[in-house]
PDB file of C-alpha atoms in Angstrom:
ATOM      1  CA  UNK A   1      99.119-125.971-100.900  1.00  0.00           C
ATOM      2  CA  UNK A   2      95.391-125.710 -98.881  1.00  0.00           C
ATOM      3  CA  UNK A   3      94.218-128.535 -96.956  1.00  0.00           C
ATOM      4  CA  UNK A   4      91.841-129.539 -99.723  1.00  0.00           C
ATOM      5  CA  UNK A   5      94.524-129.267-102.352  1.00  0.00           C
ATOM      6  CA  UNK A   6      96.248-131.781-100.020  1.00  0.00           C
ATOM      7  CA  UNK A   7      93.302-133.903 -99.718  1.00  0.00           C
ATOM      8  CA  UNK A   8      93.009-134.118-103.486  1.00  0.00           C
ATOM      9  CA  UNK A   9      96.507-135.220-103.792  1.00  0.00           C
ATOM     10  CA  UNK A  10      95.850-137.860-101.449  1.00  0.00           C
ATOM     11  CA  UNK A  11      92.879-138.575-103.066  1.00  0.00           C
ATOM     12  CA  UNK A  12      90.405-138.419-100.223  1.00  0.00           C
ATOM     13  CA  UNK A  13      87.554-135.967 -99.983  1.00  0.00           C
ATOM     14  CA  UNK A  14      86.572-133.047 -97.696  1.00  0.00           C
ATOM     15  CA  UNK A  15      84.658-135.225 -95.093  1.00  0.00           C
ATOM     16  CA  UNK A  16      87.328-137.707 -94.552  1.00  0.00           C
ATOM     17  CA  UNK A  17      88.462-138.748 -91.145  1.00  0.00           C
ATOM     18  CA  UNK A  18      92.122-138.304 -89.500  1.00  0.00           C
ATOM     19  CA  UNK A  19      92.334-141.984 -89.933  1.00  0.00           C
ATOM     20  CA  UNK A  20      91.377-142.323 -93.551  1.00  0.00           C
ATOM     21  CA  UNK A  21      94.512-139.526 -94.287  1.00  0.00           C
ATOM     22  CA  UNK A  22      97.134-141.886 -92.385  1.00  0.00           C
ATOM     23  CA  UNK A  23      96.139-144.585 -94.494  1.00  0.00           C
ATOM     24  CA  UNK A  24      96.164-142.616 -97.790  1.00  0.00           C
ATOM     25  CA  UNK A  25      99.264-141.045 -96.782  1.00  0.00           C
ATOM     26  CA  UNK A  26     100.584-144.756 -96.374  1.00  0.00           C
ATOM     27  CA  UNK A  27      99.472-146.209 -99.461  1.00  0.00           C
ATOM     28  CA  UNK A  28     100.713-143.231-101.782  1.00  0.00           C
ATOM     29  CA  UNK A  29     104.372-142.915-100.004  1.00  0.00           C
ATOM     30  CA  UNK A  30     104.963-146.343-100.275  1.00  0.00           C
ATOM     31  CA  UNK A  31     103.127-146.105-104.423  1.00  0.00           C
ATOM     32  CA  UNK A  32     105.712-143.949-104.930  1.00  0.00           C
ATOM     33  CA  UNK A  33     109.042-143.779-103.154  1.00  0.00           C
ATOM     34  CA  UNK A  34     111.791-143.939-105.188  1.00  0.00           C
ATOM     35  CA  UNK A  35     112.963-147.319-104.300  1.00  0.00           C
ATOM     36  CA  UNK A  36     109.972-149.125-105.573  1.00  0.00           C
ATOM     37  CA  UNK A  37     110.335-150.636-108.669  1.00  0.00           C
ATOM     38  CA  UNK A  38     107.776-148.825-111.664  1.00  0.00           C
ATOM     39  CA  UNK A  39     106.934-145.516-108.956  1.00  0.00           C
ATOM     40  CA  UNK A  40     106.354-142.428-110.751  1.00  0.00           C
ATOM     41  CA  UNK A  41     108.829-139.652-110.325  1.00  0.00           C
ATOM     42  CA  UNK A  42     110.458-138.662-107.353  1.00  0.00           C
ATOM     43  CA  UNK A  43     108.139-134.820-107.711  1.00  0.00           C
ATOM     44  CA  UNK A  44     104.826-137.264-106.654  1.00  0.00           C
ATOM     45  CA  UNK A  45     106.787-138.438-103.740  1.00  0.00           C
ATOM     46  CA  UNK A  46     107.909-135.356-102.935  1.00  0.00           C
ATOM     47  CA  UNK A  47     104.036-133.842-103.115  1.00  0.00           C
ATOM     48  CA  UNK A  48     102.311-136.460-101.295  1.00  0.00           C
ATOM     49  CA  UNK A  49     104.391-135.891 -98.361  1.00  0.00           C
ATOM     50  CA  UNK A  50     104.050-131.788 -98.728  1.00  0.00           C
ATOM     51  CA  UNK A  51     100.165-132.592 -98.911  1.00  0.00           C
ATOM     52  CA  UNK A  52     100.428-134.549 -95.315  1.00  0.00           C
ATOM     53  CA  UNK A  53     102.614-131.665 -94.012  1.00  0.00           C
ATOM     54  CA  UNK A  54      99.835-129.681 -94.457  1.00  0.00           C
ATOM     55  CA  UNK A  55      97.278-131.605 -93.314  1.00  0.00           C
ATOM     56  CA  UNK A  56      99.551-132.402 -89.830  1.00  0.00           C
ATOM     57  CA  UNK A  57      99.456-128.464 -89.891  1.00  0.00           C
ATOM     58  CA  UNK A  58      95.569-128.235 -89.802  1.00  0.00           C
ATOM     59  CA  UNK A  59      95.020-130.804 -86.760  1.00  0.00           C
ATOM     60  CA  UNK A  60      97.567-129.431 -84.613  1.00  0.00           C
ATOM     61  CA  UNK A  61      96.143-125.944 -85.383  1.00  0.00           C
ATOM     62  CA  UNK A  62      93.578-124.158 -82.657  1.00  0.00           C
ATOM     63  CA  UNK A  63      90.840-125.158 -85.039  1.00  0.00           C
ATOM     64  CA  UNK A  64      91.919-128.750 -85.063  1.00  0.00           C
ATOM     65  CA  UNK A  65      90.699-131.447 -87.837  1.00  0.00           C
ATOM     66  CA  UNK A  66      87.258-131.554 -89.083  1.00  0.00           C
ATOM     67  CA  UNK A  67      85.886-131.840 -92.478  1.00  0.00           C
ATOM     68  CA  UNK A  68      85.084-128.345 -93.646  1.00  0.00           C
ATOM     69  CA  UNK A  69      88.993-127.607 -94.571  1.00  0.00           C
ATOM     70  CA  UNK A  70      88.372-125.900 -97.505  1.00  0.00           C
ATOM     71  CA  UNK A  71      87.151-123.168 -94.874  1.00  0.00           C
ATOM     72  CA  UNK A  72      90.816-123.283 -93.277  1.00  0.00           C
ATOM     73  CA  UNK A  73      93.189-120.275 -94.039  1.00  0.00           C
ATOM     74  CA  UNK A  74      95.303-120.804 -96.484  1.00  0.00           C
ATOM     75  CA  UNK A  75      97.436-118.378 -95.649  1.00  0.00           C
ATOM     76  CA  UNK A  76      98.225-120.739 -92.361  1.00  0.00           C
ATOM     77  CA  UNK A  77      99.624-123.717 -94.598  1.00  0.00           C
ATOM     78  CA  UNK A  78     101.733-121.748 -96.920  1.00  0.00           C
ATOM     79  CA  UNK A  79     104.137-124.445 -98.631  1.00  0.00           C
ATOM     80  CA  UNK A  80     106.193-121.561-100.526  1.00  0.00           C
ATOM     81  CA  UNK A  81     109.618-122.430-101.145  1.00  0.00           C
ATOM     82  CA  UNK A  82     112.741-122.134 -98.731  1.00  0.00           C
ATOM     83  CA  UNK A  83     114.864-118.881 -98.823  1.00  0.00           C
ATOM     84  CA  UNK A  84     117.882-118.980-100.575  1.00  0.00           C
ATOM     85  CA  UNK A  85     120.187-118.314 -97.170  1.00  0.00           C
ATOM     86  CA  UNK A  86     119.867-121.044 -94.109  1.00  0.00           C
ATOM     87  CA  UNK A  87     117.336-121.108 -91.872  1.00  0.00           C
ATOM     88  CA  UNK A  88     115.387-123.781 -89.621  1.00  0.00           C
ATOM     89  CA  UNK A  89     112.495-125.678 -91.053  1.00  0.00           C
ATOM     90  CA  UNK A  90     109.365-125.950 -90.003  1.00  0.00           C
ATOM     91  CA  UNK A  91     109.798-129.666 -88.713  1.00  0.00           C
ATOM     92  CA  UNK A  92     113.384-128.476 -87.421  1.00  0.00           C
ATOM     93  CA  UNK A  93     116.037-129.112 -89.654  1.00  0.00           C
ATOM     94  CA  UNK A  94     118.262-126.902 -91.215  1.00  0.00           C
ATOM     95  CA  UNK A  95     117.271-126.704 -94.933  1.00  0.00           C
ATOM     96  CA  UNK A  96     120.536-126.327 -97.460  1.00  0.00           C
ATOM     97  CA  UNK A  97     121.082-122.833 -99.452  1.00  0.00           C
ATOM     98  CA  UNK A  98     120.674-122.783-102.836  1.00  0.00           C
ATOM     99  CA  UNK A  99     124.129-124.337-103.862  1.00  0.00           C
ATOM    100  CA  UNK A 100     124.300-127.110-101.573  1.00  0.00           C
ATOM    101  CA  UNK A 101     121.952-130.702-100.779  1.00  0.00           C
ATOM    102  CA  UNK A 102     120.840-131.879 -98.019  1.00  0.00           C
ATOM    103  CA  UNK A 103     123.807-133.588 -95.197  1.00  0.00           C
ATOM    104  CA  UNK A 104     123.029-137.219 -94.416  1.00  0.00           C
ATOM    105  CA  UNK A 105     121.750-137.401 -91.210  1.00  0.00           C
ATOM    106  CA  UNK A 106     124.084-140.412 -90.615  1.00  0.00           C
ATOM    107  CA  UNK A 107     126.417-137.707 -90.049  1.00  0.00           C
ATOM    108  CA  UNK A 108     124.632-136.238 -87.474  1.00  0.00           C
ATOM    109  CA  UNK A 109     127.066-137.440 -83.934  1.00  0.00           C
ATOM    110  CA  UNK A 110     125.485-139.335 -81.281  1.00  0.00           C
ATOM    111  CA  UNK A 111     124.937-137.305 -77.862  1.00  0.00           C
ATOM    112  CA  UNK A 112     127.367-139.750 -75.891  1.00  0.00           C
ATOM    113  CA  UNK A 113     124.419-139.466 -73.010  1.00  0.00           C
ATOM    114  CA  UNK A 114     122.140-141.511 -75.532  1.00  0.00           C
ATOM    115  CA  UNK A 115     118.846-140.943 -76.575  1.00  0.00           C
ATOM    116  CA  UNK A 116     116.958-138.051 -75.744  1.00  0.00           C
ATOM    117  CA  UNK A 117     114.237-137.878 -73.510  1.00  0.00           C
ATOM    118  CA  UNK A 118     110.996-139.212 -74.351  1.00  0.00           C
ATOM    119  CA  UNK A 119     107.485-140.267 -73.659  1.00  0.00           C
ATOM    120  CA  UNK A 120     105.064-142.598 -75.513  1.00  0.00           C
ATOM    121  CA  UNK A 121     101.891-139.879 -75.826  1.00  0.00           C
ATOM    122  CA  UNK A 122      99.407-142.704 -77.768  1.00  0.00           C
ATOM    123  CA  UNK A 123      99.339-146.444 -79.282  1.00  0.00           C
ATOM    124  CA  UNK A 124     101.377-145.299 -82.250  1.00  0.00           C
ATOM    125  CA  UNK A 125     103.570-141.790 -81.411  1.00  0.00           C
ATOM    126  CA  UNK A 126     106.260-141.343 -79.412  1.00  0.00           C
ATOM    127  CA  UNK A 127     107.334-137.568 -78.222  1.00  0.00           C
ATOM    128  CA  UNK A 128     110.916-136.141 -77.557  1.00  0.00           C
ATOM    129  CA  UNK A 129     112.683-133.488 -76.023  1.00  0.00           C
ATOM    130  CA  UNK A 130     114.778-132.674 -78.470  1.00  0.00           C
ATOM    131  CA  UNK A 131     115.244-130.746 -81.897  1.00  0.00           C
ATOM    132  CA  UNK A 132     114.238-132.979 -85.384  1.00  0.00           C
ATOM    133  CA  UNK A 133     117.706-133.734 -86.237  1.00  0.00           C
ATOM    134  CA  UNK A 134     119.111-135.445 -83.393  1.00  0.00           C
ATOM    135  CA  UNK A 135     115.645-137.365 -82.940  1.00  0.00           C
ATOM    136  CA  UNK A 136     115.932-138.708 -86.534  1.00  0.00           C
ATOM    137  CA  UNK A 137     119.477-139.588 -86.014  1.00  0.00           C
ATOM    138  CA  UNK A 138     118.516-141.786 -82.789  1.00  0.00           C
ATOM    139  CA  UNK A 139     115.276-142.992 -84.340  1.00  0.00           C
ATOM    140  CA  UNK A 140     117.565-144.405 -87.370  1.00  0.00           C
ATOM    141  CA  UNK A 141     120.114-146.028 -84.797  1.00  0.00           C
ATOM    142  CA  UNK A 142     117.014-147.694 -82.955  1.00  0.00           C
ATOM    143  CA  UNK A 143     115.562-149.030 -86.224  1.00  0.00           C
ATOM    144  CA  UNK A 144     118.545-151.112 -87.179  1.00  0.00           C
ATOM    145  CA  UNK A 145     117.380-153.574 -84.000  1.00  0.00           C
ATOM    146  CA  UNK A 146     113.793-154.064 -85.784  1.00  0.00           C
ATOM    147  CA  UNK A 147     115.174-154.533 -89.566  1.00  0.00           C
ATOM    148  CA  UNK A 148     116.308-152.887 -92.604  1.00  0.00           C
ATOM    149  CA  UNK A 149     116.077-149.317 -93.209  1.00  0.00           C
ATOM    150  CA  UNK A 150     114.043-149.190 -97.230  1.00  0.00           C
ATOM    151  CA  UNK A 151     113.788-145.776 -97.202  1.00  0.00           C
ATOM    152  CA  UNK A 152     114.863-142.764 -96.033  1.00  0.00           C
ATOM    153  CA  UNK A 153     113.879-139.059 -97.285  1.00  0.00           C
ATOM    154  CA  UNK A 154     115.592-136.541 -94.667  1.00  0.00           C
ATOM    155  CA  UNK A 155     113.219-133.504 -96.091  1.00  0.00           C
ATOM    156  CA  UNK A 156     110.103-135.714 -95.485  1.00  0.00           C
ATOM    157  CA  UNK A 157     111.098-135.919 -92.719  1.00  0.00           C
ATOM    158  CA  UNK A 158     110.647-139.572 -92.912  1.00  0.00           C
ATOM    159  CA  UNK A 159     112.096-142.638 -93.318  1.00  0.00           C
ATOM    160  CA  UNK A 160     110.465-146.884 -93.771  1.00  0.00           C
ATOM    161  CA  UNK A 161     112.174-149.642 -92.046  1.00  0.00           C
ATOM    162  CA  UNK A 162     111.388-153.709 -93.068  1.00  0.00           C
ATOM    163  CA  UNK A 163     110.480-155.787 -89.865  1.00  0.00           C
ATOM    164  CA  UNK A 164     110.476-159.243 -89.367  1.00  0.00           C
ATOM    165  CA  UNK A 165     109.140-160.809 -86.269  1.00  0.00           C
ATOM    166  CA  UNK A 166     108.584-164.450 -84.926  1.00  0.00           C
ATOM    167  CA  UNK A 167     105.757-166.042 -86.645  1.00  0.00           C
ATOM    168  CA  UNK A 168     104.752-162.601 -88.286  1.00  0.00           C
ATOM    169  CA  UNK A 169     104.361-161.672 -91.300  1.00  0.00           C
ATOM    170  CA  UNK A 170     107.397-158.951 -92.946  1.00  0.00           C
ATOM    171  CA  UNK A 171     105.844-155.552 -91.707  1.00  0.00           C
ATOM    172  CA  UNK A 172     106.804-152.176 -93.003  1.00  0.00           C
ATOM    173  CA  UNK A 173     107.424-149.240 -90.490  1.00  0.00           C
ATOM    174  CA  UNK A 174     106.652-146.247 -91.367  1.00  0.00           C
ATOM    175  CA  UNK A 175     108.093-143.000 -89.201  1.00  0.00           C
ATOM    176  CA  UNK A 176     106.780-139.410 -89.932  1.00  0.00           C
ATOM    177  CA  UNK A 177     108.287-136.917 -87.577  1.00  0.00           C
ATOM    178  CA  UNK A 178     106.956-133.784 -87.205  1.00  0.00           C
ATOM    179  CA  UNK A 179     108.651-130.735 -85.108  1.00  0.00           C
ATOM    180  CA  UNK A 180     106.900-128.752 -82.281  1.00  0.00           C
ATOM    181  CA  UNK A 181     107.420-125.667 -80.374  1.00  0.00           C
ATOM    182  CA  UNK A 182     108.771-127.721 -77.216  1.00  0.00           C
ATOM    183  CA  UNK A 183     110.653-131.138 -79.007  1.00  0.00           C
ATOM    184  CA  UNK A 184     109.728-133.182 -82.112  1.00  0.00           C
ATOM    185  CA  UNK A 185     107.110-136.042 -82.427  1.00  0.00           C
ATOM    186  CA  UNK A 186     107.944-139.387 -84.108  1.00  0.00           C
ATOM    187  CA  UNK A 187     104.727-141.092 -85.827  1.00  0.00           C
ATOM    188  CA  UNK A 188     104.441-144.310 -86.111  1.00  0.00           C
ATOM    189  CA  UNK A 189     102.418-146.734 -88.827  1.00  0.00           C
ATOM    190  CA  UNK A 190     103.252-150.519 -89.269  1.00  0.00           C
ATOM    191  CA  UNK A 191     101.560-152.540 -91.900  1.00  0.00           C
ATOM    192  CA  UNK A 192     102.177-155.944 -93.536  1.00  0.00           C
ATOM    193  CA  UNK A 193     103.720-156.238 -96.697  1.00  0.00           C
ATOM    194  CA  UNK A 194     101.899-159.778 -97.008  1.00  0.00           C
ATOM    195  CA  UNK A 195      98.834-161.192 -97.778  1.00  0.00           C
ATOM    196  CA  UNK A 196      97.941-161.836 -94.078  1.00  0.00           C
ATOM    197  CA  UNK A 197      97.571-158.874 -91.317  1.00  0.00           C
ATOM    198  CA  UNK A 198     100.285-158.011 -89.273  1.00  0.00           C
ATOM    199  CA  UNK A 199     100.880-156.838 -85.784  1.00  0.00           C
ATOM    200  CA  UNK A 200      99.284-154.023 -84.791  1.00  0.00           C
ATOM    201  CA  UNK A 201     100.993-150.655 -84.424  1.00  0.00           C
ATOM    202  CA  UNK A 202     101.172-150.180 -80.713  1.00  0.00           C
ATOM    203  CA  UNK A 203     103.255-153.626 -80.528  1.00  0.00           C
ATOM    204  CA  UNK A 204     105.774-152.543 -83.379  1.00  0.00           C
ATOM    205  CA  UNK A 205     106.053-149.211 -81.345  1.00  0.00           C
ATOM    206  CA  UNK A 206     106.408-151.393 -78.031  1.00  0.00           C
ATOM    207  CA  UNK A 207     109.537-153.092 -79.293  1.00  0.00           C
ATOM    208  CA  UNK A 208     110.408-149.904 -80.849  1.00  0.00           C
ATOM    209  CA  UNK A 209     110.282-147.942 -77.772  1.00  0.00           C
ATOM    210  CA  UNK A 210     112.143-151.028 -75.897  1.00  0.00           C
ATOM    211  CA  UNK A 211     115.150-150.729 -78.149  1.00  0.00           C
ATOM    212  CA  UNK A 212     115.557-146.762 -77.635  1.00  0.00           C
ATOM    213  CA  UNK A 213     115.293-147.302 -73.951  1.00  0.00           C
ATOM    214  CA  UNK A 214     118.082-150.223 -74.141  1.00  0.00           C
ATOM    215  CA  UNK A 215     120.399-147.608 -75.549  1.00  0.00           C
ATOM    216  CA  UNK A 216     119.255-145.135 -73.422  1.00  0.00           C
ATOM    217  CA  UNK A 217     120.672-147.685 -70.556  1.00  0.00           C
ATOM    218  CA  UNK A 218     123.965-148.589 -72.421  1.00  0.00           C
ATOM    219  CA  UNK A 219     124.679-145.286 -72.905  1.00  0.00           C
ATOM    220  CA  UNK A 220     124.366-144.395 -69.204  1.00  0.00           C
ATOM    221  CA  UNK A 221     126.420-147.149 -68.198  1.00  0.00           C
ATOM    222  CA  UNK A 222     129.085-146.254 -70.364  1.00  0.00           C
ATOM    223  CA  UNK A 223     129.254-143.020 -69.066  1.00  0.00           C
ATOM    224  CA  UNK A 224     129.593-143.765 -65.543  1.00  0.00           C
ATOM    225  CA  UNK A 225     133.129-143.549 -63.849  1.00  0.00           C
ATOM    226  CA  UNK A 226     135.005-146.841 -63.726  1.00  0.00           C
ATOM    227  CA  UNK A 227     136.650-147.896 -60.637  1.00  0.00           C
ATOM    228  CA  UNK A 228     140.318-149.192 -60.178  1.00  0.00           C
ATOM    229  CA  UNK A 229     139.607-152.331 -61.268  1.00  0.00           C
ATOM    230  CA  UNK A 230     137.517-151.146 -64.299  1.00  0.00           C
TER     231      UNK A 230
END
């Protein structure tokens, strides 16, 4: 798929900003998850989140975004499909052979140390020093503090969680994680599922961030040797 084959399926236009693809990207993932009652078929769902793969591709490229992609190689966003033996993805998990589907990544242990190590690099993404799967794993233990976890597609990689906060409206979380050469990045979108506006991003990922650092604690304390008297 090329960046403006990605646009198209987002339906947004060559000239369209970084934030304009979040939003579309938003909107059509949650138009068509599986879990929402009358969505198309699971192969839209499926595309819409190749087309932002592609897209992330292009802005973390040398070149960076800008409108002219149809002028990006396409030969550097080449979405062909997975060989047939193991290997590591793109975004860093290890995609299934041919005869087998993907694990759960609730079966993916906890590092007994806790979370891995992390910064918060802008209002709405939060970076860690680790490979995809144990940051999805710890990201999915943090997000049963804020609410329910709707969805959850492990080849996205991606998942939604429901929020509910004092005098705020139910909020939707979405988290888009995206590998890297040097740990895996963890985006962050929140939007209200009401008729009024809900919090802002940067506070969902404040609490967010809050909760992963509480377990981060716990687990350190746990580890630590006990004296005689426990």
């Amino acid at each position: 798929m090329t960046p403006g084959e990605a646009l198209s399926v987002l339906g947004l236009g060559p000239d369209s900003t970084w934030d304009e693809v979040r939003r579309a990207y938003r909107t059509q993932i949650r138009l068509h998850h599986p879990d929402r009652a009358g969505s198309s078929t699971d192969a839209m769902a499926v595309r819409v989140i190749e087309a932002f793969g592609v897209l992330q591709q292009m802005r973390a490229s040398p070149t960076g975004w800008g409108p002219a992609v149809d002028s990006f190689p396409s030969g550097s966003t080449d979405s062909r499909p997975p060989s047939a033996t193991r290997h590591r993805s793109d975004h860093g998990y290890t995609e299934p052979g041919p005869n087998e589907s993907p694990g759960s990544p609730w079966a993916i242990p906890l590092a007994p140390q806790g979370p891995p190590p992390f910064e918060r690099i802008d209002g709405d993404t939060l970076r860690f020093d680790a490979p995809a799967d144990e940051t999805f794993r710890w990201l999915l233990e943090a997000a049963q503090d804020l609410g329910a976890i709707t969805y959850l597609d492990r080849s996205g990689p991606l998942f939604e969680v429901l929020c509910r906060f004092l005098d705020e409206p139910a909020t939707s979380l979405l988290v888009t994680l995206q590998g890297r050469s040097d740990g895996t990045d963890a985006m962050c979108a929140a939007e209200s599922i009401e008729a009024r506006p809900g919090p802002p991003t940067s506070a969902v990922v404040d609490v967010y961030e809050s909760v992963l650092r509480r377990l981060a604690r716990d687990s350190q304390h746990r580890s630590r040797p006990q004296g005689p008297n426990g």
